[in-house]
CSV table of C-alpha atoms (C1' of nucleotides) in Angstrom, one decimal:
chain,number,residue,atom,x,y,z
A,1,UNK,CA,0.0,0.0,0.0
A,2,UNK,CA,2.5,2.6,1.2
A,3,UNK,CA,5.2,0.7,-0.6
A,4,UNK,CA,7.5,-2.1,0.4
A,5,UNK,CA,8.9,-1.3,3.8
A,6,UNK,CA,11.6,-3.9,4.1
A,7,UNK,CA,13.7,-4.6,1.1
A,8,UNK,CA,13.2,-8.2,0.0
A,9,UNK,CA,15.9,-10.5,1.3
A,10,UNK,CA,16.7,-11.6,-2.2
A,11,UNK,CA,17.4,-8.1,-3.3
A,12,UNK,CA,19.6,-7.5,-0.3
A,13,UNK,CA,21.6,-10.6,-1.2
A,14,UNK,CA,21.9,-9.5,-4.8
A,15,UNK,CA,23.0,-6.0,-3.9
A,16,UNK,CA,25.6,-7.4,-1.5
A,17,UNK,CA,26.8,-9.8,-4.3
A,18,UNK,CA,27.1,-6.9,-6.7
A,19,UNK,CA,29.2,-5.0,-4.3
A,20,UNK,CA,31.5,-7.8,-3.1
A,21,UNK,CA,32.1,-9.5,-6.4
A,22,UNK,CA,33.1,-6.2,-7.9
A,23,UNK,CA,35.5,-5.7,-5.1
A,24,UNK,CA,37.1,-9.1,-4.7
A,25,UNK,CA,36.1,-11.0,-7.9
A,26,UNK,CA,33.8,-13.9,-8.2
A,27,UNK,CA,35.9,-16.8,-6.9
A,28,UNK,CA,37.3,-14.9,-3.9
A,29,UNK,CA,33.8,-13.9,-2.9
A,30,UNK,CA,32.3,-16.4,-0.4
A,31,UNK,CA,28.7,-17.0,0.2
A,32,UNK,CA,29.4,-16.2,3.9
A,33,UNK,CA,30.7,-12.8,2.8
A,34,UNK,CA,27.5,-12.0,1.0
A,35,UNK,CA,25.3,-13.3,3.8
A,36,UNK,CA,27.2,-11.2,6.3
A,37,UNK,CA,26.8,-8.0,4.4
A,38,UNK,CA,23.1,-8.7,3.6
A,39,UNK,CA,22.4,-9.7,7.2
A,40,UNK,CA,21.1,-13.1,6.2
A,41,UNK,CA,22.2,-16.6,7.2
A,42,UNK,CA,23.3,-19.3,4.8
A,43,UNK,CA,20.0,-21.0,5.1
A,44,UNK,CA,18.3,-17.9,3.8
A,45,UNK,CA,20.8,-17.7,1.0
A,46,UNK,CA,20.1,-21.2,-0.3
A,47,UNK,CA,16.4,-20.6,0.0
A,48,UNK,CA,16.7,-18.0,-2.8
A,49,UNK,CA,19.6,-19.4,-4.9
A,50,UNK,CA,20.3,-23.0,-5.6
A,51,UNK,CA,24.1,-22.5,-6.0
A,52,UNK,CA,26.8,-19.9,-6.1
A,53,UNK,CA,26.7,-20.0,-9.9
A,54,UNK,CA,23.0,-19.4,-9.8
A,55,UNK,CA,23.6,-16.3,-7.7
A,56,UNK,CA,26.1,-15.1,-10.3
A,57,UNK,CA,23.6,-15.5,-13.1
A,58,UNK,CA,21.0,-13.6,-11.2
A,59,UNK,CA,23.5,-10.9,-10.1
A,60,UNK,CA,24.5,-10.4,-13.7
A,61,UNK,CA,20.9,-9.9,-14.7
A,62,UNK,CA,20.3,-7.6,-11.7
A,63,UNK,CA,23.3,-5.5,-12.7
A,64,UNK,CA,22.1,-5.4,-16.3
A,65,UNK,CA,18.6,-4.1,-15.1
A,66,UNK,CA,20.2,-1.4,-13.0
A,67,UNK,CA,22.7,-0.3,-15.6
A,68,UNK,CA,20.0,-0.2,-18.3
A,69,UNK,CA,17.7,1.9,-16.2
A,70,UNK,CA,20.6,4.2,-15.3
A,71,UNK,CA,21.7,4.9,-18.8
A,72,UNK,CA,18.3,5.0,-20.3
A,73,UNK,CA,17.1,7.6,-17.8
A,74,UNK,CA,20.3,9.7,-18.2
A,75,UNK,CA,19.8,13.3,-19.4
A,76,UNK,CA,21.9,12.9,-22.6
A,77,UNK,CA,19.2,10.6,-24.0
A,78,UNK,CA,16.9,13.6,-24.4
A,79,UNK,CA,19.2,15.2,-27.0
A,80,UNK,CA,17.9,15.3,-30.5
A,81,UNK,CA,21.1,14.6,-32.5
A,82,UNK,CA,22.2,10.9,-32.1
A,83,UNK,CA,25.8,12.1,-32.2
A,84,UNK,CA,25.2,14.4,-29.3
A,85,UNK,CA,23.7,11.5,-27.4
A,86,UNK,CA,26.8,9.4,-28.0
A,87,UNK,CA,29.1,12.2,-26.9
A,88,UNK,CA,26.7,12.8,-24.0
A,89,UNK,CA,27.0,9.1,-23.1
A,90,UNK,CA,30.7,9.4,-22.7
A,91,UNK,CA,30.4,12.7,-20.7
A,92,UNK,CA,27.9,10.9,-18.5
A,93,UNK,CA,30.3,8.0,-18.0
A,94,UNK,CA,33.0,10.4,-17.0
A,95,UNK,CA,30.8,12.1,-14.5
A,96,UNK,CA,29.8,8.7,-13.0
A,97,UNK,CA,33.5,8.0,-12.3
A,98,UNK,CA,33.5,10.4,-9.3
A,99,UNK,CA,31.6,7.8,-7.2
A,100,UNK,CA,33.7,5.2,-5.5
A,101,UNK,CA,35.3,2.5,-7.7
A,102,UNK,CA,33.4,-0.6,-6.6
A,103,UNK,CA,30.3,1.3,-7.3
A,104,UNK,CA,31.1,2.5,-10.9
A,105,UNK,CA,32.8,-0.6,-12.3
A,106,UNK,CA,31.1,-3.2,-14.4
A,107,UNK,CA,30.1,-6.5,-12.8
A,108,UNK,CA,29.9,-8.2,-16.1
A,109,UNK,CA,33.5,-7.4,-17.2
A,110,UNK,CA,34.8,-8.3,-13.8
A,111,UNK,CA,33.2,-11.7,-13.7
A,112,UNK,CA,33.6,-12.7,-17.3
A,113,UNK,CA,37.3,-12.1,-17.3
A,114,UNK,CA,37.7,-14.5,-14.4
A,115,UNK,CA,35.3,-17.3,-15.2
A,116,UNK,CA,35.0,-17.3,-19.0
A,117,UNK,CA,36.7,-20.6,-19.2
A,118,UNK,CA,35.4,-22.4,-16.2
A,119,UNK,CA,31.7,-21.3,-16.0
A,120,UNK,CA,30.2,-21.3,-19.4
A,121,UNK,CA,26.8,-20.2,-18.2
A,122,UNK,CA,28.1,-17.1,-16.5
A,123,UNK,CA,30.2,-16.3,-19.5
A,124,UNK,CA,27.1,-16.5,-21.8
A,125,UNK,CA,25.1,-14.3,-19.5
A,126,UNK,CA,27.8,-11.6,-19.3
A,127,UNK,CA,28.4,-11.8,-23.0
A,128,UNK,CA,24.7,-11.4,-23.7
A,129,UNK,CA,24.3,-8.3,-21.5
A,130,UNK,CA,27.5,-6.6,-22.7
A,131,UNK,CA,26.4,-7.2,-26.3
A,132,UNK,CA,23.0,-5.8,-25.4
A,133,UNK,CA,24.6,-2.6,-24.2
A,134,UNK,CA,26.9,-2.4,-27.2
A,135,UNK,CA,23.9,-2.8,-29.5
A,136,UNK,CA,22.1,0.1,-27.7
A,137,UNK,CA,25.1,2.3,-28.6
A,138,UNK,CA,25.2,0.9,-32.1
A,139,UNK,CA,21.6,2.1,-32.6
A,140,UNK,CA,22.6,5.7,-32.1
A,141,UNK,CA,25.9,5.2,-34.0
A,142,UNK,CA,23.9,4.0,-37.0
A,143,UNK,CA,21.6,7.0,-36.8
A,144,UNK,CA,24.5,9.4,-36.4
A,145,UNK,CA,26.2,7.8,-39.3
A,146,UNK,CA,23.2,8.2,-41.6
A,147,UNK,CA,22.9,11.9,-40.6
A,148,UNK,CA,26.6,13.0,-40.5
A,149,UNK,CA,28.6,10.5,-42.4
A,150,UNK,CA,26.4,8.4,-44.6
A,151,UNK,CA,29.4,7.1,-46.7
A,152,UNK,CA,31.5,5.9,-43.8
A,153,UNK,CA,33.1,2.5,-44.3
A,154,UNK,CA,33.0,1.2,-40.8
A,155,UNK,CA,30.0,-0.6,-39.2
A,156,UNK,CA,27.9,0.7,-36.3
A,157,UNK,CA,28.1,-2.7,-34.6
A,158,UNK,CA,31.9,-2.7,-34.7
A,159,UNK,CA,32.1,0.7,-33.2
A,160,UNK,CA,29.6,-0.1,-30.5
A,161,UNK,CA,31.7,-3.0,-29.4
A,162,UNK,CA,34.8,-0.9,-29.6
A,163,UNK,CA,33.2,1.6,-27.2
A,164,UNK,CA,32.4,-1.2,-24.8
A,165,UNK,CA,36.0,-2.4,-25.1
A,166,UNK,CA,37.2,1.0,-24.1
A,167,UNK,CA,34.9,1.2,-21.2
A,168,UNK,CA,36.0,-2.2,-19.9
A,169,UNK,CA,39.7,-1.5,-20.5
A,170,UNK,CA,39.5,2.0,-19.0
A,171,UNK,CA,37.9,0.6,-15.8
A,172,UNK,CA,40.5,-2.1,-15.6
A,173,UNK,CA,43.3,0.5,-15.8
A,174,UNK,CA,41.5,2.5,-13.1
A,175,UNK,CA,41.6,-0.5,-10.8
A,176,UNK,CA,45.2,-1.1,-11.6
A,177,UNK,CA,46.2,2.5,-10.8
A,178,UNK,CA,43.6,3.1,-8.1
A,179,UNK,CA,42.8,6.3,-9.9
A,180,UNK,CA,39.6,7.2,-11.8
A,181,UNK,CA,41.4,9.8,-13.8
A,182,UNK,CA,43.0,7.3,-16.2
A,183,UNK,CA,39.6,6.0,-17.1
A,184,UNK,CA,38.3,9.5,-17.6
A,185,UNK,CA,41.2,10.3,-19.9
A,186,UNK,CA,40.6,7.2,-21.9
A,187,UNK,CA,36.9,8.2,-22.3
A,188,UNK,CA,38.1,11.6,-23.5
A,189,UNK,CA,40.3,9.9,-26.1
A,190,UNK,CA,37.3,7.8,-27.3
A,191,UNK,CA,35.3,11.0,-27.4
A,192,UNK,CA,37.9,12.6,-29.6
A,193,UNK,CA,37.7,9.6,-31.9
A,194,UNK,CA,34.0,9.9,-32.3
A,195,UNK,CA,34.4,13.6,-33.1
A,196,UNK,CA,37.0,12.9,-35.7
A,197,UNK,CA,35.0,10.0,-37.2
A,198,UNK,CA,31.8,12.1,-37.7
A,199,UNK,CA,33.4,15.3,-38.7
B,1,UNK,CA,78.0,-26.6,-23.5
B,2,UNK,CA,75.3,-27.9,-25.9
B,3,UNK,CA,72.8,-25.7,-24.1
B,4,UNK,CA,70.4,-26.3,-21.3
B,5,UNK,CA,68.8,-29.7,-21.7
B,6,UNK,CA,66.2,-29.5,-18.9
B,7,UNK,CA,64.2,-26.4,-18.2
B,8,UNK,CA,64.7,-25.2,-14.7
B,9,UNK,CA,61.9,-26.3,-12.4
B,10,UNK,CA,61.2,-22.7,-11.4
B,11,UNK,CA,60.7,-21.7,-15.0
B,12,UNK,CA,58.4,-24.7,-15.6
B,13,UNK,CA,56.3,-23.6,-12.5
B,14,UNK,CA,56.2,-20.0,-13.8
B,15,UNK,CA,55.1,-21.1,-17.3
B,16,UNK,CA,52.4,-23.3,-15.8
B,17,UNK,CA,51.2,-20.4,-13.6
B,18,UNK,CA,51.1,-18.1,-16.6
B,19,UNK,CA,49.0,-20.5,-18.5
B,20,UNK,CA,46.6,-21.6,-15.7
B,21,UNK,CA,46.1,-18.1,-14.2
B,22,UNK,CA,45.2,-16.7,-17.5
B,23,UNK,CA,42.7,-19.5,-18.0
B,24,UNK,CA,41.0,-19.7,-14.6
B,25,UNK,CA,42.0,-16.5,-12.9
B,26,UNK,CA,44.3,-16.1,-9.9
B,27,UNK,CA,42.0,-17.2,-7.0
B,28,UNK,CA,40.6,-20.2,-8.8
B,29,UNK,CA,44.1,-21.4,-9.6
B,30,UNK,CA,45.4,-23.8,-7.0
B,31,UNK,CA,49.0,-24.5,-6.2
B,32,UNK,CA,48.3,-28.1,-6.9
B,33,UNK,CA,47.0,-27.2,-10.4
B,34,UNK,CA,50.3,-25.5,-11.1
B,35,UNK,CA,52.4,-28.3,-9.7
B,36,UNK,CA,50.5,-30.9,-11.7
B,37,UNK,CA,51.1,-29.1,-15.0
B,38,UNK,CA,54.7,-28.4,-14.2
B,39,UNK,CA,55.3,-32.0,-13.0
B,40,UNK,CA,56.5,-30.8,-9.6
B,41,UNK,CA,55.3,-31.6,-6.1
B,42,UNK,CA,54.1,-29.1,-3.5
B,43,UNK,CA,57.4,-29.4,-1.6
B,44,UNK,CA,59.2,-28.4,-4.8
B,45,UNK,CA,56.9,-25.5,-5.3
B,46,UNK,CA,57.4,-24.0,-1.8
B,47,UNK,CA,61.1,-24.4,-2.2
B,48,UNK,CA,61.0,-21.8,-5.0
B,49,UNK,CA,58.2,-19.6,-3.8
B,50,UNK,CA,57.4,-18.6,-0.3
B,51,UNK,CA,53.7,-18.2,-0.9
B,52,UNK,CA,51.1,-18.1,-3.6
B,53,UNK,CA,51.2,-14.3,-3.7
B,54,UNK,CA,55.0,-14.5,-4.1
B,55,UNK,CA,54.4,-16.7,-7.2
B,56,UNK,CA,52.0,-14.1,-8.6
B,57,UNK,CA,54.6,-11.4,-8.3
B,58,UNK,CA,57.2,-13.5,-10.0
B,59,UNK,CA,54.8,-14.6,-12.6
B,60,UNK,CA,53.9,-11.0,-13.4
B,61,UNK,CA,57.6,-10.2,-13.8
B,62,UNK,CA,58.1,-13.3,-15.9
B,63,UNK,CA,55.2,-12.3,-18.2
B,64,UNK,CA,56.6,-8.8,-18.4
B,65,UNK,CA,60.0,-10.0,-19.5
B,66,UNK,CA,58.5,-12.3,-22.1
B,67,UNK,CA,56.1,-9.6,-23.5
B,68,UNK,CA,58.8,-7.0,-23.6
B,69,UNK,CA,61.1,-9.3,-25.5
B,70,UNK,CA,58.3,-10.2,-27.9
B,71,UNK,CA,57.3,-6.7,-28.8
B,72,UNK,CA,60.8,-5.3,-28.9
B,73,UNK,CA,62.0,-7.9,-31.3
B,74,UNK,CA,58.9,-7.6,-33.5
B,75,UNK,CA,59.5,-6.5,-37.1
B,76,UNK,CA,57.6,-3.3,-37.0
B,77,UNK,CA,60.2,-1.8,-34.7
B,78,UNK,CA,62.6,-1.6,-37.6
B,79,UNK,CA,60.4,0.9,-39.4
B,80,UNK,CA,61.9,4.4,-39.6
B,81,UNK,CA,58.7,6.5,-39.1
B,82,UNK,CA,57.5,6.3,-35.4
B,83,UNK,CA,53.9,6.5,-36.7
B,84,UNK,CA,54.5,3.5,-38.8
B,85,UNK,CA,55.9,1.7,-35.8
B,86,UNK,CA,52.7,2.5,-33.9
B,87,UNK,CA,50.4,1.3,-36.7
B,88,UNK,CA,52.7,-1.7,-37.1
B,89,UNK,CA,52.3,-2.4,-33.4
B,90,UNK,CA,48.6,-2.7,-33.8
B,91,UNK,CA,48.9,-4.9,-36.9
B,92,UNK,CA,51.3,-7.1,-34.9
B,93,UNK,CA,48.8,-7.4,-32.1
B,94,UNK,CA,46.1,-8.4,-34.6
B,95,UNK,CA,48.4,-11.0,-36.0
B,96,UNK,CA,49.1,-12.4,-32.6
B,97,UNK,CA,45.4,-13.0,-32.0
B,98,UNK,CA,45.4,-16.1,-34.2
B,99,UNK,CA,47.1,-18.1,-31.5
B,100,UNK,CA,44.8,-19.6,-28.8
B,101,UNK,CA,43.3,-17.2,-26.3
B,102,UNK,CA,45.0,-18.3,-23.1
B,103,UNK,CA,48.3,-17.7,-25.0
B,104,UNK,CA,47.6,-14.2,-26.3
B,105,UNK,CA,45.8,-12.6,-23.3
B,106,UNK,CA,47.5,-10.4,-20.8
B,107,UNK,CA,48.3,-11.9,-17.4
B,108,UNK,CA,48.6,-8.5,-15.8
B,109,UNK,CA,45.2,-7.3,-16.8
B,110,UNK,CA,43.6,-10.7,-15.8
B,111,UNK,CA,45.2,-10.6,-12.4
B,112,UNK,CA,44.9,-7.0,-11.5
B,113,UNK,CA,41.2,-6.9,-12.2
B,114,UNK,CA,40.6,-9.7,-9.8
B,115,UNK,CA,43.0,-8.8,-6.9
B,116,UNK,CA,43.4,-5.1,-7.1
B,117,UNK,CA,41.6,-4.6,-3.8
B,118,UNK,CA,42.7,-7.6,-1.9
B,119,UNK,CA,46.4,-8.0,-2.8
B,120,UNK,CA,48.1,-4.6,-2.9
B,121,UNK,CA,51.5,-6.0,-3.8
B,122,UNK,CA,50.2,-7.8,-6.9
B,123,UNK,CA,48.2,-4.7,-7.9
B,124,UNK,CA,51.3,-2.6,-7.7
B,125,UNK,CA,53.4,-5.0,-9.8
B,126,UNK,CA,50.7,-5.2,-12.5
B,127,UNK,CA,50.3,-1.5,-12.5
B,128,UNK,CA,54.0,-1.0,-12.9
B,129,UNK,CA,54.4,-3.3,-15.8
B,130,UNK,CA,51.3,-2.1,-17.6
B,131,UNK,CA,52.6,1.5,-17.2
B,132,UNK,CA,56.0,0.5,-18.5
B,133,UNK,CA,54.4,-0.9,-21.6
B,134,UNK,CA,52.2,2.2,-22.0
B,135,UNK,CA,55.3,4.4,-21.7
B,136,UNK,CA,57.1,2.4,-24.4
B,137,UNK,CA,54.2,3.3,-26.7
B,138,UNK,CA,54.2,6.9,-25.5
B,139,UNK,CA,57.8,7.3,-26.6
B,140,UNK,CA,56.9,6.6,-30.2
B,141,UNK,CA,53.7,8.6,-29.9
B,142,UNK,CA,55.7,11.6,-28.8
B,143,UNK,CA,58.1,11.2,-31.7
B,144,UNK,CA,55.2,10.8,-34.2
B,145,UNK,CA,53.6,13.8,-32.7
B,146,UNK,CA,56.7,15.9,-33.2
B,147,UNK,CA,57.0,14.8,-36.8
B,148,UNK,CA,53.4,14.7,-38.0
B,149,UNK,CA,51.3,16.8,-35.6
B,150,UNK,CA,53.5,19.1,-33.6
B,151,UNK,CA,50.6,21.3,-32.4
B,152,UNK,CA,48.4,18.5,-31.2
B,153,UNK,CA,46.7,19.3,-27.9
B,154,UNK,CA,46.7,15.8,-26.5
B,155,UNK,CA,49.5,14.2,-24.5
B,156,UNK,CA,51.6,11.2,-25.6
B,157,UNK,CA,51.2,9.7,-22.1
B,158,UNK,CA,47.5,9.9,-22.2
B,159,UNK,CA,47.3,8.2,-25.6
B,160,UNK,CA,49.7,5.5,-24.6
B,161,UNK,CA,47.5,4.6,-21.7
B,162,UNK,CA,44.4,4.7,-23.9
B,163,UNK,CA,46.0,2.2,-26.3
B,164,UNK,CA,46.7,-0.1,-23.3
B,165,UNK,CA,43.1,0.4,-22.2
B,166,UNK,CA,41.9,-0.7,-25.7
B,167,UNK,CA,44.2,-3.7,-25.6
B,168,UNK,CA,42.8,-4.8,-22.2
B,169,UNK,CA,39.2,-4.1,-23.1
B,170,UNK,CA,39.5,-5.9,-26.4
B,171,UNK,CA,41.0,-9.0,-24.9
B,172,UNK,CA,38.2,-9.0,-22.2
B,173,UNK,CA,35.6,-8.9,-24.9
B,174,UNK,CA,37.3,-11.6,-26.8
B,175,UNK,CA,37.1,-13.8,-23.7
B,176,UNK,CA,33.4,-12.9,-23.2
B,177,UNK,CA,32.5,-13.8,-26.8
B,178,UNK,CA,35.1,-16.6,-27.2
B,179,UNK,CA,36.1,-15.0,-30.4
B,180,UNK,CA,39.3,-13.2,-31.3
B,181,UNK,CA,37.6,-11.3,-34.1
B,182,UNK,CA,36.0,-8.8,-31.8
B,183,UNK,CA,39.4,-7.9,-30.4
B,184,UNK,CA,40.9,-7.6,-33.9
B,185,UNK,CA,38.0,-5.3,-34.9
B,186,UNK,CA,38.6,-3.1,-31.8
B,187,UNK,CA,42.3,-2.9,-32.7
B,188,UNK,CA,41.3,-1.8,-36.2
B,189,UNK,CA,39.2,1.0,-34.7
B,190,UNK,CA,42.1,2.1,-32.6
B,191,UNK,CA,44.3,2.0,-35.7
B,192,UNK,CA,41.8,4.3,-37.5
B,193,UNK,CA,41.9,6.7,-34.5
B,194,UNK,CA,45.6,7.0,-34.8
B,195,UNK,CA,45.4,7.6,-38.5
B,196,UNK,CA,42.8,10.3,-38.0
B,197,UNK,CA,44.8,11.9,-35.2
B,198,UNK,CA,48.0,12.2,-37.1
B,199,UNK,CA,46.6,13.1,-40.5
C,1,DG,C1',89.1,-39.6,-10.9
C,2,DA,C1',87.5,-41.4,-6.6
C,3,DA,C1',85.9,-40.2,-2.2
C,4,DC,C1',83.7,-36.9,0.4
C,5,DC,C1',80.6,-33.3,1.9
C,6,DA,C1',77.5,-29.5,2.4
C,7,DA,C1',74.0,-27.1,0.3
C,8,DA,C1',70.5,-26.8,-2.8
C,9,DA,C1',66.6,-29.1,-5.0
C,10,DC,C1',62.8,-31.8,-4.5
C,11,DC,C1',59.4,-35.1,-2.4
C,12,DG,C1',54.9,-36.3,-0.3
C,13,DA,C1',52.3,-37.0,3.9
C,14,DC,C1',50.1,-34.1,6.9
C,15,DC,C1',47.4,-30.1,9.2
C,16,DG,C1',44.2,-26.5,10.4
C,17,DG,C1',41.0,-23.6,8.5
C,18,DT,C1',37.8,-22.5,4.9
C,19,DT,C1',34.1,-23.3,1.5
C,20,DG,C1',30.1,-24.6,-1.0
C,21,DG,C1',26.4,-27.1,0.1
C,22,DT,C1',22.8,-30.0,3.1
C,23,DA,C1',19.5,-31.4,6.6
C,24,DT,C1',16.6,-30.0,9.8
C,25,DG,C1',14.3,-27.0,12.6
C,26,DT,C1',11.2,-22.7,13.8
C,27,DG,C1',8.3,-18.8,13.3
C,28,DT,C1',4.7,-16.5,10.5
C,29,DC,C1',0.9,-15.6,7.8
C,30,DA,C1',-2.9,-16.7,4.8
D,1,DT,C1',-2.5,-26.3,8.9
D,2,DG,C1',0.4,-26.0,5.4
D,3,DA,C1',3.4,-23.3,2.4
D,4,DC,C1',6.8,-20.1,2.6
D,5,DA,C1',10.8,-17.6,4.5
D,6,DC,C1',14.5,-17.8,7.1
D,7,DA,C1',17.8,-19.7,11.1
D,8,DT,C1',20.9,-23.3,13.1
D,9,DA,C1',24.0,-26.9,13.0
D,10,DC,C1',26.7,-29.6,10.5
D,11,DC,C1',29.6,-32.0,6.8
D,12,DA,C1',32.9,-33.5,3.3
D,13,DA,C1',36.0,-31.7,0.1
D,14,DC,C1',39.5,-28.6,-0.7
D,15,DC,C1',43.3,-25.4,-0.2
D,16,DG,C1',47.4,-22.9,1.3
D,17,DG,C1',51.1,-23.9,3.8
D,18,DT,C1',54.4,-26.9,6.9
D,19,DC,C1',57.7,-30.4,7.9
D,20,DG,C1',60.9,-34.1,8.1
D,21,DG,C1',63.2,-36.6,5.0
D,22,DT,C1',65.6,-38.1,0.4
D,23,DT,C1',68.0,-37.2,-3.8
D,24,DT,C1',71.1,-34.2,-6.9
D,25,DT,C1',74.5,-31.2,-7.6
D,26,DG,C1',78.9,-28.9,-7.5
D,27,DG,C1',83.0,-27.9,-5.4
D,28,DT,C1',87.3,-29.7,-2.8
D,29,DT,C1',90.8,-32.8,-1.5
D,30,DC,C1',93.8,-36.4,-2.1
DNA sequence: GAACCAAAACCGACCGGTTGGTATGTGTCA
DNA sequence: TGACACATACCAACCGGTCGGTTTTGGTTC
């Protein structure tokens, strides 16, 4: 009626998983870690997830939902010119970087790098969601191409994936250096690339 | 006299570590895994490394040595124009992608993403070696800048790091999709960026 | 080159703590 | 009262690391 008072236990577990896995990686994250942060016992955990891998799959989906909502509701999506939306996307990503690292990194990239060879199901899920996001970008890239550079020889899909690669790589470097600025700089380089491409 | 007949045990352990960590990640790799592949027992392992973290540090260094030697001896380094060397570097990276994934991915990026928050020493080592490699690129970038675009407003260091970000991100996407081609495409996008920048 | 020796290299059984997972209870609400 | 949501207690496997012992190696002396 007045709205959900207590956050569902499952959501608390998923939020905790999101946080801890991004901090420590998938394998190093223990179920007890997640339970502790969520204030739930192991029994509760296994009531909602049938295994750790199952949690990872649901966490990937949970992250995807949150990220999609965040980027779709971002202000730059209101812009009329698809190229402005793309540049605005990068500016938005740069602005997000000011929050703490474990909060602004990508769960999908973190997990898939670690388990791509050992957990096929997780790999597939991460691949699917990353591809989804790349395709979202590719949509605007194609529109911008038609408007500004109709005879360009590169494909929108390829550029969309490249943008995702830069995002993942930049966040990785930020972790390595413990400094957001290197990621911001990389996003600015990518921004310059787009400007050169569409000019 | 005729050359080393048997590879030193320590080298065998490091090679095994390189391989398995890149496949399964640092945490999921057990010391027994490495011993099995190297044909060494646990006692032998702990004779050479005082802990698993110690192994990681030495493995990072080992990888750095190998990668440095590989890229420094690559044919593109003979080219006279620094810009050609940079483009040649990317072509070389694309050509390397034809070998199997666990053999052409970067140990440093794989490890640091996973342990940046939990193993400061490993993080520092990976950061150091990645930065070294970025600086190697930055040297040629600066030379190319002076020759082709002396009034450019971007810094060589920033672009060197961006190139490393693309490399890391592209390899991550390749793992996610189990397909080298996406990495090759990303390298080609980066190549186009360089051409646009210096034109 | 044989005999010797100390140190380095290597072995493999073992240990304590951890981890993913299970079996079984208990409270609550329709 | 029965289905659901969660807690408690527990387990077997595993993992990093230790330890006492054996083999290999390389230098020295005669």
